[in-house]
């Protein structure tokens, strides 16, 4: 099973700073004051007010005046998220947000189905593969665990070894769970890290490879496509390894800061790098296509949904692109026209594309016409919480997480 993610470009965003803190890097003065990190060009500015929306089509389930639908239910959660797309998942009739205790809510009713104290490290990815939810242990005992998402029952557990610390799963396929861990020195310190594959049936180590000195175990975004494990990191590396052996196939230094989620389509990895959106061949790293946006404008994170690549840029233009060729399907200026925030995570249900934004002003969950990019409505809980919005779907409902509030919206 391959898993894809979107990508952060440009300077460090507020959610990336928070993500670093969640990964164990001590930082001072985290909090609401960090909301000023976002470009006003991308957010619409402090004083901008969206104009009224037009009528919304039926499958958006919005009222005729274009206002957002009322939530089907809203629950307070134990969520402790840092704004990455893999911290909220909907699967097997439940919706789960990263936090302690890790809790699963019934998608239809919002009732808690199970709770797992110490189940996951807040901010660590919730990885789904072959019917199992894989987690870095919140007990910090050096283990990686797998659970049945619908029941919360433990189905698998593995340890990389006593000489490694904090193994964190970063990707999963049908055969293996891929982890990054610190290599411990005799004095208990760590200066290097290892990437390894754990067999998802037996838990045994399939292979492990030491990464270069200076690389970090935090800030990894990864995906698997066939025989290739692909990941980005804070050192501006885009790296591909062989899933059978762990040997490096190729690595590129990205030309602009690119250390977040990305997209994979067939034999291509698609990475935003500032003004450019580039596609590289998984087999050898050769560039296959490139798209440029306006000068002084940066692409945000992409999402590949039903063979269409959706991506926004900091000038508040929303793009739909053919992932195999880079050919533009459509561009929409609806965000700019509404002075609305730029989304950086997308899900799709029927003919509606839903996008989650970073900061709260003029943001939230946007609903777009997937054929044109027209903005149908925006849902915001008006809480003013500084956390990024996260969105997930089970095909029946759209789940919006904002801070500790989880909302279910009709899809």
XYZ file of C-alpha atoms in Angstrom:
411
model
C 0.000 0.000 0.000
C 1.444 3.329 -0.988
C 0.848 6.448 1.044
C 1.191 9.993 -0.163
C 1.499 13.303 1.535
C 1.577 16.979 0.582
C 4.685 19.281 0.816
C 5.630 22.442 2.678
C 7.733 24.953 0.761
C 9.316 28.301 1.484
C 10.350 29.426 4.937
C 9.491 27.511 8.102
C 5.768 27.734 8.844
C 4.192 27.916 12.282
C 3.000 24.331 12.073
C 6.488 23.124 11.083
C 7.981 24.891 14.112
C 5.384 23.206 16.297
C 6.164 19.891 14.624
C 9.820 20.309 15.553
C 8.845 20.917 19.140
C 6.699 17.791 19.097
C 9.653 15.803 17.783
C 11.704 16.566 20.866
C 13.490 19.818 20.035
C 13.196 22.279 22.899
C 11.897 25.652 21.843
C 10.711 28.642 23.795
C 7.684 30.853 23.324
C 5.466 28.469 21.417
C 1.863 29.497 21.329
C -0.605 31.871 19.836
C 2.058 34.483 19.212
C 3.474 32.316 16.439
C 0.471 32.901 14.228
C 2.188 35.922 12.749
C 4.616 33.660 10.834
C 2.276 33.282 7.873
C 2.604 35.560 4.864
C -0.236 38.078 4.619
C -0.295 37.385 0.898
C -1.204 33.786 1.613
C -3.684 34.454 4.399
C -5.518 37.494 3.165
C -4.228 39.663 5.976
C -5.600 40.555 9.371
C -8.375 42.862 8.187
C -9.634 41.092 5.080
C -13.271 39.953 4.986
C -14.564 37.369 2.522
C -17.471 38.534 0.339
C -20.718 36.511 0.315
C -20.573 33.138 -1.418
C -22.776 32.100 -4.290
C -25.243 29.227 -4.166
C -23.762 25.797 -3.376
C -24.466 22.664 -5.421
C -26.383 19.833 -3.793
C -23.464 17.501 -3.129
C -21.842 20.161 -0.932
C -24.849 19.930 1.418
C -24.616 23.680 2.084
C -27.631 25.987 2.467
C -28.785 27.877 -0.604
C -27.066 31.075 0.507
C -23.662 29.394 0.391
C -23.062 29.251 4.129
C -21.231 26.241 5.513
C -23.329 23.337 6.817
C -23.805 22.841 10.532
C -21.702 20.015 12.025
C -23.412 16.658 12.418
C -21.614 16.464 15.756
C -18.753 18.117 17.626
C -16.591 16.491 20.294
C -13.806 17.646 22.580
C -10.764 15.408 22.192
C -7.363 14.761 23.720
C -5.762 15.740 20.410
C -2.178 17.006 20.547
C -1.332 17.758 16.944
C 1.340 19.797 15.184
C -0.363 20.372 11.851
C 0.802 17.459 9.702
C -1.627 15.662 7.441
C -1.041 12.233 9.005
C -2.260 13.212 12.487
C -5.958 12.657 11.675
C -7.318 9.503 10.032
C -10.767 8.077 9.283
C -10.956 4.295 8.810
C -13.153 1.313 9.708
C -16.018 3.501 10.874
C -13.943 5.574 13.312
C -12.012 8.841 13.247
C -8.761 9.107 15.226
C -6.605 12.144 16.072
C -3.070 11.982 17.426
C -3.025 12.571 21.184
C -2.743 11.028 24.641
C -4.826 9.118 25.325
C -5.290 8.083 21.725
C -9.051 7.998 21.175
C -11.270 6.734 18.368
C -14.725 8.220 17.794
C -17.598 6.637 15.936
C -17.800 8.409 12.594
C -21.582 8.489 12.533
C -22.371 9.491 16.117
C -19.181 10.942 17.619
C -19.358 8.511 20.536
C -15.990 7.296 21.827
C -15.333 3.725 20.659
C -12.003 3.133 22.395
C -9.210 4.944 24.197
C -5.563 4.005 24.549
C -3.469 5.807 27.223
C 0.146 6.108 26.080
C -0.865 4.765 22.697
C 0.974 7.260 20.545
C 3.515 10.055 20.724
C 1.664 13.342 20.091
C 2.608 14.670 16.671
C 3.875 11.317 15.406
C 2.176 10.019 12.264
C -0.796 7.683 12.350
C 0.139 5.223 9.601
C -2.373 2.864 8.037
C -1.305 -0.268 6.192
C -3.003 -3.581 5.435
C -5.788 -2.949 7.946
C -3.448 -1.954 10.789
C -2.751 1.372 12.487
C 0.991 1.683 13.198
C 2.239 3.959 15.975
C 5.379 5.020 17.753
C 4.764 3.921 21.323
C 3.652 6.720 23.618
C 5.285 4.824 26.491
C 8.723 5.702 25.038
C 9.833 2.101 25.525
C 11.590 1.747 22.171
C 8.764 -0.176 20.539
C 6.551 0.272 17.495
C 3.019 -1.103 17.746
C 0.173 -1.970 15.413
C -3.519 -1.829 16.352
C -6.856 -2.777 14.804
C -8.348 0.666 14.044
C -11.957 -0.291 14.684
C -11.364 -1.808 18.125
C -8.034 -0.461 19.392
C -6.778 -3.996 20.074
C -3.028 -4.549 19.721
C -2.205 -6.706 16.702
C 1.573 -6.340 16.331
C 4.623 -5.045 18.192
C 8.293 -4.781 17.310
C 11.541 -3.400 18.712
C 14.488 -2.317 16.634
C 17.023 -3.044 19.380
C 18.410 -1.647 22.630
C 21.139 0.235 20.790
C 18.492 2.479 19.164
C 16.231 5.093 20.705
C 12.744 6.342 19.789
C 12.033 4.363 16.627
C 9.388 6.322 14.738
C 7.413 4.773 11.861
C 7.480 7.000 8.779
C 5.924 4.794 6.080
C 4.259 1.428 5.639
C 3.346 -0.990 2.857
C 1.804 -4.462 2.803
C 5.040 -6.168 3.907
C 7.065 -3.712 5.982
C 6.987 -0.818 8.428
C 9.764 1.724 7.842
C 11.213 3.515 10.882
C 13.800 6.159 11.742
C 15.655 5.873 15.071
C 18.580 7.456 16.922
C 21.762 5.394 17.247
C 22.864 5.447 20.879
C 26.483 6.057 21.873
C 28.093 4.481 24.959
C 27.446 7.638 26.996
C 23.769 7.687 26.046
C 24.130 10.492 23.519
C 23.235 10.244 19.840
C 24.806 11.897 16.800
C 23.545 9.659 14.006
C 20.381 7.836 13.077
C 19.303 4.740 11.221
C 16.514 3.963 8.775
C 15.178 0.429 8.995
C 12.427 -1.881 7.768
C 10.450 -4.101 10.149
C 8.524 -7.088 8.819
C 4.825 -6.329 9.390
C 4.086 -10.017 9.979
C 6.869 -11.135 12.296
C 8.207 -7.828 13.615
C 11.763 -8.879 12.717
C 14.231 -6.382 11.288
C 14.396 -6.830 7.510
C 17.241 -4.352 7.001
C 18.776 -1.236 8.530
C 21.000 1.448 7.046
C 22.859 4.202 8.878
C 22.089 7.631 7.492
C 24.720 10.305 6.882
C 26.198 12.266 9.780
C 24.234 15.466 10.267
C 20.889 14.063 9.186
C 18.061 14.176 11.700
C 15.504 11.636 12.836
C 12.814 14.328 13.044
C 11.089 16.053 10.154
C 10.885 12.997 7.897
C 8.025 12.650 5.449
C 7.953 9.371 3.573
C 5.916 7.258 1.156
C 6.252 3.848 -0.475
C 5.586 3.094 -4.126
C 6.340 -0.457 -5.227
C 10.045 -1.115 -4.717
C 10.833 2.478 -3.747
C 10.851 4.182 -0.340
C 10.819 7.958 -0.840
C 11.414 10.592 1.837
C 12.306 14.238 2.442
C 14.051 15.723 5.476
C 15.072 19.018 7.088
C 18.446 18.963 5.316
C 16.721 19.595 1.966
C 17.263 16.027 0.788
C 14.932 14.077 -1.457
C 15.995 10.439 -1.142
C 14.876 7.150 -2.684
C 15.817 3.725 -1.267
C 15.173 0.169 -2.368
C 12.477 -1.333 -0.133
C 13.988 -4.846 -0.394
C 17.533 -3.942 0.715
C 17.470 -0.390 2.085
C 20.225 0.646 -0.318
C 20.056 4.205 -1.564
C 18.926 4.447 -5.189
C 19.473 8.191 -5.513
C 19.274 11.443 -3.585
C 18.868 15.087 -4.632
C 19.508 18.322 -2.823
C 16.357 20.316 -3.378
C 16.853 23.816 -4.742
C 14.370 25.376 -2.325
C 13.352 24.349 1.179
C 11.270 21.205 0.724
C 10.994 19.012 3.784
C 7.299 18.296 4.022
C 4.723 16.039 2.425
C 4.848 15.376 -1.306
C 2.892 13.337 -3.861
C 3.608 10.118 -5.726
C 1.959 9.138 -9.012
C 2.874 5.841 -10.665
C 6.630 6.144 -11.367
C 6.952 9.816 -10.360
C 7.565 11.742 -7.149
C 6.168 15.288 -7.304
C 7.802 17.922 -5.086
C 7.054 21.662 -4.796
C 10.183 23.773 -4.565
C 9.261 27.399 -4.168
C 8.130 28.767 -7.517
C 8.531 25.356 -9.182
C 6.560 22.136 -9.021
C 8.820 19.311 -10.228
C 8.296 15.644 -11.022
C 11.209 13.183 -10.825
C 11.437 9.589 -12.003
C 11.529 7.188 -9.070
C 13.984 4.925 -10.872
C 16.836 7.405 -11.409
C 15.829 10.895 -10.194
C 15.663 12.435 -13.657
C 13.287 15.367 -14.039
C 10.210 14.509 -16.100
C 8.239 17.732 -15.963
C 8.185 21.102 -14.265
C 5.527 23.790 -13.713
C 6.173 27.361 -12.581
C 3.891 29.740 -10.768
C 4.117 33.528 -10.647
C 7.263 35.352 -9.621
C 7.616 35.798 -5.835
C 4.990 33.067 -5.351
C 5.514 29.641 -3.787
C 3.636 26.401 -4.221
C 2.172 24.859 -1.083
C 1.546 21.148 -0.352
C -0.006 18.919 -3.030
C -2.633 16.197 -2.698
C -3.157 13.493 -5.308
C -6.824 12.480 -5.364
C -8.437 10.278 -8.018
C -5.540 10.871 -10.423
C -5.681 14.668 -10.171
C -3.037 16.713 -8.366
C -4.500 19.611 -6.376
C -2.217 22.346 -5.104
C -2.475 25.992 -4.050
C 0.143 28.720 -4.199
C 0.862 31.662 -1.927
C -0.850 34.047 -4.381
C -4.078 32.204 -3.475
C -4.471 30.441 -6.793
C -5.760 26.862 -6.698
C -4.460 24.468 -9.374
C -5.639 21.117 -10.726
C -2.832 19.365 -12.621
C -2.413 16.119 -14.550
C 0.192 14.300 -12.400
C 1.687 12.313 -15.258
C 2.435 15.314 -17.476
C 2.194 18.483 -15.388
C -0.498 19.778 -17.748
C -2.852 22.266 -16.134
C -6.482 21.105 -15.933
C -7.772 24.334 -14.392
C -6.771 27.290 -12.244
C -9.068 29.090 -9.839
C -8.737 32.530 -8.258
C -11.748 31.954 -5.977
C -9.545 32.118 -2.869
C -8.087 35.444 -3.922
C -11.532 36.810 -4.815
C -12.805 35.860 -1.351
C -9.656 37.031 0.504
C -9.606 33.514 1.950
C -6.700 31.518 3.275
C -4.725 29.023 1.266
C -5.412 25.331 1.981
C -2.503 22.907 2.324
C -4.339 19.589 2.765
C -7.139 18.215 0.593
C -9.671 15.393 0.551
C -12.362 14.742 -2.049
C -15.872 13.312 -1.835
C -17.933 13.118 -5.012
C -17.738 16.430 -6.820
C -16.508 18.412 -3.828
C -12.904 19.113 -2.905
C -12.294 19.999 0.744
C -9.197 21.938 1.816
C -7.826 22.564 5.323
C -5.938 25.781 6.019
C -3.069 26.560 8.351
C -4.033 29.568 10.428
C -7.515 30.590 11.502
C -8.282 34.028 10.046
C -10.438 33.609 6.911
C -9.561 29.918 7.016
C -10.925 26.627 8.220
C -12.305 23.992 5.878
C -13.001 25.255 2.350
C -15.348 23.367 0.032
C -14.603 23.727 -3.705
C -16.234 22.542 -6.901
C -13.734 19.842 -7.936
C -14.357 20.508 -11.652
C -13.684 24.258 -11.599
C -12.125 25.225 -8.261
C -15.066 27.475 -7.414
C -15.347 28.168 -3.676
C -18.679 26.905 -2.336
C -18.374 27.611 1.381
C -15.960 27.792 4.323
C -16.530 26.159 7.708
C -14.903 27.776 10.754
C -15.745 27.023 14.385
C -14.917 30.627 15.413
C -12.811 29.357 18.320
C -9.730 31.387 17.368
C -7.516 28.409 18.237
C -4.038 28.865 16.737
C -3.652 25.216 15.706
C -3.757 24.272 12.043
C -6.916 22.703 10.676
C -6.778 19.037 9.684
C -9.250 17.237 7.445
C -10.064 13.576 6.754
C -12.948 11.678 5.203
C -14.493 8.223 5.161
C -16.459 9.003 2.000
C -19.655 9.602 4.000
C -18.598 12.489 6.208
C -15.778 15.047 6.346
C -13.958 15.352 9.683
C -12.405 18.668 10.667
C -10.010 18.893 13.606
C -9.139 22.286 15.065
C -7.131 22.210 18.272
C -9.066 19.846 20.518
C -12.404 20.221 18.719
C -13.388 17.510 16.254
C -16.296 18.279 13.923
C -18.150 15.937 11.559
C -19.525 17.664 8.465
C -21.894 16.169 5.874
C -20.128 15.214 2.652
